[in-house]
Amino acid sequence: QVQLVQSGGGLVQAGGSLRLSCAASGRTFSSYAMGWFRQVPGKDREFVASITSSGYGSYYADSVKGRFTISRDNAKNTGYLQMNSLKPEDTAVYYCAVGSTGTVTRQYFSWGQGTQVTVSS
């Protein structure tokens, strides 16, 4: 199994930037795609971005395209989500996950603990 530990997040003003990290344990991180999702109270967890196991392919939700960048460093067993031009509507708990490439939660089998991102207006 792959265990994921997230770091980063916090409070930022609108227009600012944050970077989230997702550190994986185990030697099989490079075998799996990685995704980032977010969730606000009372709503389902929604897809933000995903990246293939090799790192050569990435996909984004329309709401973050052009502002967020997903990346990974397989040598360090770590994935990242760089978030620029943040908006108040980006406020949510963000989760990283590993599994097969996709935009739905059931395609991922291991999840990070979640980290709060709050964007003030």
Short mmCIF file of N, CA, C and O in Angstrom, two decimals:
data_model
loop_
_atom_site.label_atom_id
_atom_site.label_comp_id
_atom_site.label_asym_id
_atom_site.label_seq_id
_atom_site.Cartn_x
_atom_site.Cartn_y
_atom_site.Cartn_z
N GLN A 1 0.83 -1.20 0.00
CA GLN A 1 0.00 0.00 0.00
C GLN A 1 0.86 1.25 0.00
O GLN A 1 2.03 1.22 0.38
N VAL A 2 0.27 2.33 -0.44
CA VAL A 2 0.94 3.62 -0.44
C VAL A 2 0.26 4.51 0.59
O VAL A 2 -0.96 4.66 0.57
N GLN A 3 1.05 5.07 1.49
CA GLN A 3 0.52 6.02 2.47
C GLN A 3 0.93 7.42 2.06
O GLN A 3 2.09 7.64 1.66
N LEU A 4 0.01 8.36 2.19
CA LEU A 4 0.23 9.72 1.72
C LEU A 4 0.13 10.70 2.88
O LEU A 4 -0.82 10.64 3.66
N VAL A 5 1.09 11.61 2.97
CA VAL A 5 1.09 12.65 3.99
C VAL A 5 1.19 14.00 3.29
O VAL A 5 2.15 14.27 2.56
N GLN A 6 0.21 14.85 3.55
CA GLN A 6 0.14 16.14 2.90
C GLN A 6 0.75 17.24 3.76
O GLN A 6 0.78 17.15 4.99
N SER A 7 1.22 18.28 3.08
CA SER A 7 1.71 19.48 3.76
C SER A 7 1.40 20.68 2.87
O SER A 7 1.12 20.53 1.67
N GLY A 8 1.51 21.84 3.45
CA GLY A 8 1.18 23.06 2.73
C GLY A 8 -0.22 23.51 3.07
O GLY A 8 -0.83 23.02 4.01
N GLY A 9 -0.74 24.41 2.30
CA GLY A 9 -2.06 24.94 2.57
C GLY A 9 -2.00 26.10 3.55
O GLY A 9 -0.92 26.56 3.92
N GLY A 10 -3.16 26.59 3.95
CA GLY A 10 -3.24 27.71 4.87
C GLY A 10 -4.14 28.79 4.37
O GLY A 10 -5.04 28.56 3.56
N LEU A 11 -3.89 30.00 4.87
CA LEU A 11 -4.72 31.17 4.54
C LEU A 11 -3.95 32.10 3.61
O LEU A 11 -2.78 32.41 3.86
N VAL A 12 -4.61 32.53 2.54
CA VAL A 12 -3.97 33.42 1.58
C VAL A 12 -5.02 34.40 1.06
O VAL A 12 -6.22 34.07 1.03
N GLN A 13 -4.59 35.57 0.64
CA GLN A 13 -5.51 36.53 0.05
C GLN A 13 -5.79 36.16 -1.41
O GLN A 13 -4.97 35.51 -2.07
N ALA A 14 -6.92 36.60 -1.90
CA ALA A 14 -7.26 36.38 -3.29
C ALA A 14 -6.16 36.92 -4.19
O ALA A 14 -5.61 38.00 -3.95
N GLY A 15 -5.82 36.15 -5.22
CA GLY A 15 -4.74 36.51 -6.12
C GLY A 15 -3.40 35.93 -5.72
O GLY A 15 -2.44 35.98 -6.49
N GLY A 16 -3.32 35.39 -4.51
CA GLY A 16 -2.08 34.82 -4.03
C GLY A 16 -1.85 33.40 -4.50
O GLY A 16 -2.62 32.86 -5.30
N SER A 17 -0.77 32.81 -3.97
CA SER A 17 -0.36 31.47 -4.39
C SER A 17 -0.08 30.59 -3.17
O SER A 17 0.32 31.09 -2.11
N LEU A 18 -0.27 29.30 -3.37
CA LEU A 18 0.09 28.29 -2.39
C LEU A 18 0.57 27.05 -3.12
O LEU A 18 0.17 26.81 -4.26
N ARG A 19 1.41 26.28 -2.43
CA ARG A 19 1.81 24.99 -2.99
C ARG A 19 1.52 23.89 -1.97
O ARG A 19 1.93 23.98 -0.81
N LEU A 20 0.83 22.87 -2.43
CA LEU A 20 0.56 21.70 -1.62
C LEU A 20 1.52 20.59 -2.01
O LEU A 20 1.85 20.43 -3.18
N SER A 21 1.95 19.84 -1.01
CA SER A 21 2.82 18.68 -1.25
C SER A 21 2.14 17.42 -0.74
O SER A 21 1.33 17.46 0.19
N CYS A 22 2.52 16.31 -1.34
CA CYS A 22 1.94 15.01 -0.98
C CYS A 22 3.08 14.00 -1.02
O CYS A 22 3.53 13.60 -2.10
N ALA A 23 3.56 13.60 0.15
CA ALA A 23 4.68 12.68 0.25
C ALA A 23 4.18 11.26 0.42
O ALA A 23 3.34 10.98 1.28
N ALA A 24 4.70 10.36 -0.40
CA ALA A 24 4.24 8.97 -0.39
C ALA A 24 5.29 8.06 0.23
O ALA A 24 6.49 8.23 0.02
N SER A 25 4.83 7.10 1.00
CA SER A 25 5.71 6.07 1.52
C SER A 25 5.62 4.86 0.61
O SER A 25 4.66 4.68 -0.12
N GLY A 26 6.63 4.00 0.66
CA GLY A 26 6.62 2.83 -0.18
C GLY A 26 7.36 3.08 -1.48
O GLY A 26 7.63 4.21 -1.86
N ARG A 27 7.65 2.00 -2.17
CA ARG A 27 8.46 2.10 -3.38
C ARG A 27 7.65 2.05 -4.65
O ARG A 27 8.19 2.03 -5.73
N THR A 28 6.31 2.08 -4.52
CA THR A 28 5.49 1.92 -5.72
C THR A 28 4.79 3.20 -6.15
O THR A 28 3.93 3.17 -7.01
N PHE A 29 5.15 4.34 -5.56
CA PHE A 29 4.50 5.60 -5.91
C PHE A 29 4.56 5.83 -7.41
O PHE A 29 3.58 6.26 -8.02
N SER A 30 5.69 5.55 -8.02
CA SER A 30 5.87 5.83 -9.44
C SER A 30 5.02 4.94 -10.34
O SER A 30 4.95 5.17 -11.55
N SER A 31 4.37 3.94 -9.77
CA SER A 31 3.53 3.03 -10.56
C SER A 31 2.12 3.55 -10.74
O SER A 31 1.36 3.00 -11.55
N TYR A 32 1.76 4.59 -10.01
CA TYR A 32 0.37 5.03 -9.98
C TYR A 32 0.22 6.48 -10.42
O TYR A 32 1.10 7.30 -10.23
N ALA A 33 -0.95 6.74 -10.98
CA ALA A 33 -1.33 8.12 -11.22
C ALA A 33 -1.63 8.80 -9.89
O ALA A 33 -1.89 8.13 -8.87
N MET A 34 -1.58 10.09 -9.89
CA MET A 34 -1.89 10.87 -8.69
C MET A 34 -2.94 11.91 -9.02
O MET A 34 -2.92 12.48 -10.13
N GLY A 35 -3.82 12.13 -8.07
CA GLY A 35 -4.84 13.14 -8.28
C GLY A 35 -4.96 14.05 -7.08
O GLY A 35 -4.53 13.73 -5.97
N TRP A 36 -5.54 15.20 -7.33
CA TRP A 36 -5.90 16.14 -6.26
C TRP A 36 -7.41 16.41 -6.37
O TRP A 36 -7.93 16.62 -7.46
N PHE A 37 -8.05 16.37 -5.22
CA PHE A 37 -9.47 16.65 -5.12
C PHE A 37 -9.67 17.70 -4.03
O PHE A 37 -8.77 17.95 -3.23
N ARG A 38 -10.85 18.28 -4.00
CA ARG A 38 -11.17 19.22 -2.93
C ARG A 38 -12.62 19.05 -2.51
O ARG A 38 -13.46 18.57 -3.29
N GLN A 39 -12.88 19.47 -1.28
CA GLN A 39 -14.23 19.28 -0.74
C GLN A 39 -14.57 20.43 0.20
O GLN A 39 -13.75 20.85 1.02
N VAL A 40 -15.80 20.92 0.05
CA VAL A 40 -16.34 21.91 0.97
C VAL A 40 -17.48 21.25 1.73
O VAL A 40 -18.08 20.28 1.25
N PRO A 41 -17.78 21.75 2.93
CA PRO A 41 -18.83 21.12 3.74
C PRO A 41 -20.15 21.01 2.99
O PRO A 41 -20.59 21.97 2.33
N GLY A 42 -20.75 19.83 3.07
CA GLY A 42 -22.05 19.62 2.46
C GLY A 42 -22.02 19.27 0.98
O GLY A 42 -23.07 19.07 0.38
N LYS A 43 -20.83 19.19 0.41
CA LYS A 43 -20.72 18.87 -1.02
C LYS A 43 -19.82 17.66 -1.22
O LYS A 43 -19.00 17.31 -0.37
N ASP A 44 -19.98 17.03 -2.37
CA ASP A 44 -19.13 15.89 -2.71
C ASP A 44 -17.70 16.36 -2.98
O ASP A 44 -17.46 17.51 -3.36
N ARG A 45 -16.78 15.43 -2.82
CA ARG A 45 -15.39 15.71 -3.16
C ARG A 45 -15.29 15.87 -4.68
O ARG A 45 -15.79 15.02 -5.44
N GLU A 46 -14.66 16.95 -5.14
CA GLU A 46 -14.59 17.21 -6.57
C GLU A 46 -13.16 17.15 -7.09
O GLU A 46 -12.20 17.50 -6.41
N PHE A 47 -13.07 16.70 -8.33
CA PHE A 47 -11.79 16.58 -9.01
C PHE A 47 -11.17 17.94 -9.26
O PHE A 47 -11.86 18.88 -9.67
N VAL A 48 -9.86 18.03 -9.04
CA VAL A 48 -9.11 19.25 -9.33
C VAL A 48 -8.10 19.01 -10.46
O VAL A 48 -8.10 19.72 -11.45
N ALA A 49 -7.25 18.00 -10.29
CA ALA A 49 -6.21 17.73 -11.27
C ALA A 49 -5.69 16.31 -11.09
O ALA A 49 -5.80 15.74 -10.00
N SER A 50 -5.11 15.76 -12.16
CA SER A 50 -4.46 14.46 -12.05
C SER A 50 -3.24 14.44 -12.95
O SER A 50 -3.13 15.24 -13.90
N ILE A 51 -2.35 13.51 -12.66
CA ILE A 51 -1.13 13.37 -13.44
C ILE A 51 -0.82 11.89 -13.58
O ILE A 51 -1.04 11.10 -12.65
N THR A 52 -0.33 11.50 -14.74
CA THR A 52 -0.03 10.10 -14.98
C THR A 52 1.17 9.64 -14.15
O THR A 52 1.90 10.45 -13.59
N SER A 53 1.38 8.34 -14.10
CA SER A 53 2.47 7.79 -13.29
C SER A 53 3.83 8.32 -13.72
O SER A 53 4.70 8.57 -12.89
N SER A 54 4.00 8.52 -15.02
CA SER A 54 5.28 9.01 -15.55
C SER A 54 5.45 10.51 -15.36
O SER A 54 6.56 11.03 -15.41
N GLY A 55 4.32 11.19 -15.20
CA GLY A 55 4.36 12.64 -15.10
C GLY A 55 4.21 13.36 -16.42
O GLY A 55 4.18 14.59 -16.45
N TYR A 56 4.08 12.60 -17.51
CA TYR A 56 4.02 13.24 -18.82
C TYR A 56 2.63 13.73 -19.20
O TYR A 56 2.50 14.57 -20.11
N GLY A 57 1.60 13.21 -18.55
CA GLY A 57 0.24 13.65 -18.86
C GLY A 57 -0.44 14.24 -17.65
O GLY A 57 -0.33 13.70 -16.54
N SER A 58 -1.12 15.35 -17.83
CA SER A 58 -1.85 15.97 -16.74
C SER A 58 -3.21 16.46 -17.21
O SER A 58 -3.39 16.75 -18.40
N TYR A 59 -4.13 16.53 -16.28
CA TYR A 59 -5.51 16.88 -16.61
C TYR A 59 -6.03 17.80 -15.51
O TYR A 59 -5.66 17.64 -14.34
N TYR A 60 -6.91 18.72 -15.89
CA TYR A 60 -7.38 19.71 -14.94
C TYR A 60 -8.89 19.92 -15.07
O TYR A 60 -9.45 19.83 -16.16
N ALA A 61 -9.50 20.24 -13.94
CA ALA A 61 -10.88 20.71 -13.98
C ALA A 61 -10.89 22.08 -14.65
O ALA A 61 -9.95 22.86 -14.52
N ASP A 62 -11.97 22.37 -15.35
CA ASP A 62 -12.06 23.66 -16.04
C ASP A 62 -11.91 24.83 -15.08
O ASP A 62 -11.37 25.87 -15.43
N SER A 63 -12.37 24.65 -13.85
CA SER A 63 -12.36 25.74 -12.88
C SER A 63 -10.95 26.16 -12.45
O SER A 63 -10.77 27.25 -11.92
N VAL A 64 -9.96 25.27 -12.65
CA VAL A 64 -8.60 25.59 -12.21
C VAL A 64 -7.61 25.65 -13.37
O VAL A 64 -6.44 26.02 -13.16
N LYS A 65 -8.05 25.32 -14.55
CA LYS A 65 -7.15 25.29 -15.71
C LYS A 65 -6.52 26.65 -15.92
O LYS A 65 -7.20 27.68 -15.90
N GLY A 66 -5.21 26.66 -16.11
CA GLY A 66 -4.49 27.91 -16.31
C GLY A 66 -4.02 28.57 -15.03
O GLY A 66 -3.21 29.50 -15.07
N ARG A 67 -4.52 28.10 -13.90
CA ARG A 67 -4.13 28.68 -12.60
C ARG A 67 -3.38 27.67 -11.73
O ARG A 67 -2.48 28.05 -10.98
N PHE A 68 -3.75 26.41 -11.81
CA PHE A 68 -3.12 25.36 -11.00
C PHE A 68 -2.22 24.50 -11.87
O PHE A 68 -2.50 24.29 -13.06
N THR A 69 -1.15 23.99 -11.26
CA THR A 69 -0.25 23.08 -11.96
C THR A 69 0.05 21.88 -11.07
O THR A 69 0.50 22.04 -9.94
N ILE A 70 -0.21 20.69 -11.60
CA ILE A 70 0.12 19.47 -10.88
C ILE A 70 1.45 18.94 -11.38
O ILE A 70 1.76 19.04 -12.58
N SER A 71 2.24 18.42 -10.48
CA SER A 71 3.54 17.86 -10.86
C SER A 71 3.91 16.75 -9.88
O SER A 71 3.26 16.58 -8.85
N ARG A 72 4.96 16.03 -10.22
CA ARG A 72 5.42 14.98 -9.32
C ARG A 72 6.92 14.78 -9.51
O ARG A 72 7.46 15.02 -10.60
N ASP A 73 7.57 14.31 -8.46
CA ASP A 73 8.97 13.96 -8.50
C ASP A 73 9.06 12.52 -7.99
O ASP A 73 9.05 12.28 -6.78
N ASN A 74 9.12 11.58 -8.90
CA ASN A 74 9.11 10.17 -8.51
C ASN A 74 10.36 9.77 -7.73
O ASN A 74 10.32 8.85 -6.91
N ALA A 75 11.45 10.46 -7.97
CA ALA A 75 12.67 10.17 -7.21
C ALA A 75 12.51 10.53 -5.74
O ALA A 75 13.14 9.92 -4.87
N LYS A 76 11.66 11.51 -5.47
CA LYS A 76 11.40 11.93 -4.09
C LYS A 76 10.09 11.39 -3.55
O LYS A 76 9.70 11.71 -2.43
N ASN A 77 9.39 10.58 -4.36
CA ASN A 77 8.09 10.04 -3.93
C ASN A 77 7.14 11.15 -3.48
O ASN A 77 6.42 11.00 -2.48
N THR A 78 7.12 12.24 -4.19
CA THR A 78 6.32 13.39 -3.78
C THR A 78 5.59 13.99 -4.97
O THR A 78 6.14 14.09 -6.07
N GLY A 79 4.35 14.39 -4.72
CA GLY A 79 3.57 15.10 -5.71
C GLY A 79 3.26 16.50 -5.21
O GLY A 79 3.32 16.78 -4.00
N TYR A 80 2.90 17.38 -6.14
CA TYR A 80 2.68 18.78 -5.80
C TYR A 80 1.45 19.33 -6.52
O TYR A 80 1.09 18.85 -7.60
N LEU A 81 0.89 20.35 -5.92
CA LEU A 81 -0.15 21.13 -6.58
C LEU A 81 0.20 22.60 -6.34
O LEU A 81 0.08 23.10 -5.23
N GLN A 82 0.64 23.27 -7.40
CA GLN A 82 0.93 24.69 -7.34
C GLN A 82 -0.33 25.45 -7.70
O GLN A 82 -0.90 25.24 -8.78
N MET A 83 -0.77 26.32 -6.80
CA MET A 83 -2.02 27.04 -7.00
C MET A 83 -1.73 28.53 -7.07
O MET A 83 -1.25 29.12 -6.09
N ASN A 84 -1.99 29.13 -8.22
CA ASN A 84 -1.77 30.56 -8.44
C ASN A 84 -3.10 31.26 -8.68
O ASN A 84 -4.11 30.62 -8.99
N SER A 85 -3.08 32.56 -8.57
CA SER A 85 -4.28 33.38 -8.82
C SER A 85 -5.48 32.81 -8.07
O SER A 85 -6.58 32.65 -8.64
N LEU A 86 -5.28 32.54 -6.81
CA LEU A 86 -6.33 31.91 -6.02
C LEU A 86 -7.54 32.81 -5.86
O LEU A 86 -7.41 34.04 -5.76
N LYS A 87 -8.70 32.17 -5.82
CA LYS A 87 -9.98 32.86 -5.68
C LYS A 87 -10.68 32.37 -4.41
O LYS A 87 -10.44 31.25 -3.96
N PRO A 88 -11.58 33.19 -3.85
CA PRO A 88 -12.31 32.72 -2.66
C PRO A 88 -13.04 31.39 -2.89
O PRO A 88 -13.13 30.58 -1.96
N GLU A 89 -13.50 31.15 -4.10
CA GLU A 89 -14.20 29.90 -4.38
C GLU A 89 -13.28 28.69 -4.42
O GLU A 89 -13.75 27.55 -4.53
N ASP A 90 -11.96 28.90 -4.32
CA ASP A 90 -11.03 27.78 -4.20
C ASP A 90 -10.92 27.28 -2.76
O ASP A 90 -10.27 26.27 -2.49
N THR A 91 -11.54 27.99 -1.83
CA THR A 91 -11.51 27.58 -0.44
C THR A 91 -12.13 26.20 -0.27
O THR A 91 -13.25 25.95 -0.70
N ALA A 92 -11.37 25.29 0.34
CA ALA A 92 -11.82 23.91 0.50
C ALA A 92 -10.75 23.13 1.26
O ALA A 92 -9.64 23.63 1.48
N VAL A 93 -11.08 21.91 1.62
CA VAL A 93 -10.07 20.95 2.08
C VAL A 93 -9.59 20.20 0.85
O VAL A 93 -10.40 19.67 0.09
N TYR A 94 -8.29 20.18 0.66
CA TYR A 94 -7.69 19.55 -0.51
C TYR A 94 -7.09 18.20 -0.12
O TYR A 94 -6.43 18.08 0.92
N TYR A 95 -7.32 17.20 -0.99
CA TYR A 95 -6.83 15.85 -0.75
C TYR A 95 -6.00 15.38 -1.94
O TYR A 95 -6.40 15.58 -3.09
N CYS A 96 -4.89 14.73 -1.67
CA CYS A 96 -4.17 14.03 -2.72
C CYS A 96 -4.54 12.55 -2.66
O CYS A 96 -4.98 12.05 -1.61
N ALA A 97 -4.35 11.87 -3.77
CA ALA A 97 -4.71 10.46 -3.85
C ALA A 97 -3.89 9.79 -4.93
O ALA A 97 -3.42 10.45 -5.87
N VAL A 98 -3.74 8.48 -4.83
CA VAL A 98 -3.07 7.71 -5.88
C VAL A 98 -3.98 6.59 -6.33
O VAL A 98 -4.81 6.08 -5.58
N GLY A 99 -3.84 6.23 -7.60
CA GLY A 99 -4.67 5.18 -8.18
C GLY A 99 -4.49 5.17 -9.68
O GLY A 99 -3.38 5.35 -10.18
N SER A 100 -5.60 4.97 -10.39
CA SER A 100 -5.55 5.02 -11.85
C SER A 100 -5.99 6.41 -12.29
O SER A 100 -6.74 7.08 -11.58
N THR A 101 -5.52 6.86 -13.41
CA THR A 101 -5.84 8.20 -13.88
C THR A 101 -7.35 8.36 -14.04
O THR A 101 -8.00 7.52 -14.65
N GLY A 102 -7.90 9.39 -13.50
CA GLY A 102 -9.32 9.60 -13.64
C GLY A 102 -9.79 10.80 -12.86
O GLY A 102 -9.02 11.42 -12.11
N THR A 103 -11.06 11.11 -13.02
CA THR A 103 -11.63 12.29 -12.38
C THR A 103 -12.63 11.95 -11.29
O THR A 103 -13.25 12.85 -10.74
N VAL A 104 -12.79 10.67 -10.98
CA VAL A 104 -13.74 10.28 -9.94
C VAL A 104 -13.02 9.61 -8.79
O VAL A 104 -12.01 8.93 -8.97
N THR A 105 -13.57 9.76 -7.59
CA THR A 105 -12.88 9.31 -6.39
C THR A 105 -12.68 7.80 -6.35
O THR A 105 -11.67 7.32 -5.83
N ARG A 106 -13.58 7.02 -6.94
CA ARG A 106 -13.47 5.56 -6.86
C ARG A 106 -12.29 5.01 -7.65
O ARG A 106 -11.93 3.85 -7.52
N GLN A 107 -11.67 5.84 -8.47
CA GLN A 107 -10.51 5.39 -9.25
C GLN A 107 -9.22 5.49 -8.43
O GLN A 107 -8.16 5.12 -8.92
N TYR A 108 -9.31 5.98 -7.19
CA TYR A 108 -8.14 6.16 -6.34
C TYR A 108 -8.29 5.31 -5.09
O TYR A 108 -9.38 5.23 -4.52
N PHE A 109 -7.21 4.66 -4.66
CA PHE A 109 -7.32 3.72 -3.56
C PHE A 109 -6.63 4.19 -2.27
O PHE A 109 -6.82 3.57 -1.23
N SER A 110 -5.83 5.22 -2.35
CA SER A 110 -5.15 5.70 -1.15
C SER A 110 -5.23 7.22 -1.13
O SER A 110 -5.01 7.86 -2.17
N TRP A 111 -5.52 7.78 0.06
CA TRP A 111 -5.78 9.20 0.19
C TRP A 111 -4.92 9.83 1.28
O TRP A 111 -4.63 9.19 2.30
N GLY A 112 -4.55 11.10 1.05
CA GLY A 112 -3.91 11.87 2.10
C GLY A 112 -4.91 12.30 3.15
O GLY A 112 -6.12 12.09 3.01
N GLN A 113 -4.40 12.95 4.19
CA GLN A 113 -5.25 13.32 5.33
C GLN A 113 -6.06 14.58 5.08
O GLN A 113 -6.97 14.90 5.86
N GLY A 114 -5.76 15.30 4.02
CA GLY A 114 -6.47 16.54 3.73
C GLY A 114 -5.79 17.74 4.35
O GLY A 114 -5.20 17.64 5.44
N THR A 115 -5.87 18.86 3.66
CA THR A 115 -5.29 20.10 4.17
C THR A 115 -6.20 21.27 3.79
O THR A 115 -6.71 21.32 2.67
N GLN A 116 -6.40 22.17 4.72
CA GLN A 116 -7.31 23.28 4.49
C GLN A 116 -6.63 24.39 3.70
O GLN A 116 -5.50 24.81 4.02
N VAL A 117 -7.32 24.87 2.69
CA VAL A 117 -6.91 26.06 1.94
C VAL A 117 -8.04 27.08 2.06
O VAL A 117 -9.19 26.78 1.72
N THR A 118 -7.71 28.25 2.56
CA THR A 118 -8.69 29.32 2.72
C THR A 118 -8.20 30.55 1.98
O THR A 118 -7.09 31.02 2.22
N VAL A 119 -9.04 31.04 1.08
CA VAL A 119 -8.71 32.22 0.28
C VAL A 119 -9.64 33.35 0.70
O VAL A 119 -10.86 33.24 0.54
N SER A 120 -9.07 34.42 1.22
CA SER A 120 -9.88 35.55 1.67
C SER A 120 -10.03 36.58 0.55
O SER A 120 -9.13 36.76 -0.28
N SER A 121 -11.17 37.24 0.55
CA SER A 121 -11.42 38.24 -0.51
C SER A 121 -10.94 39.62 -0.09
O SER A 121 -10.59 39.86 1.04
#
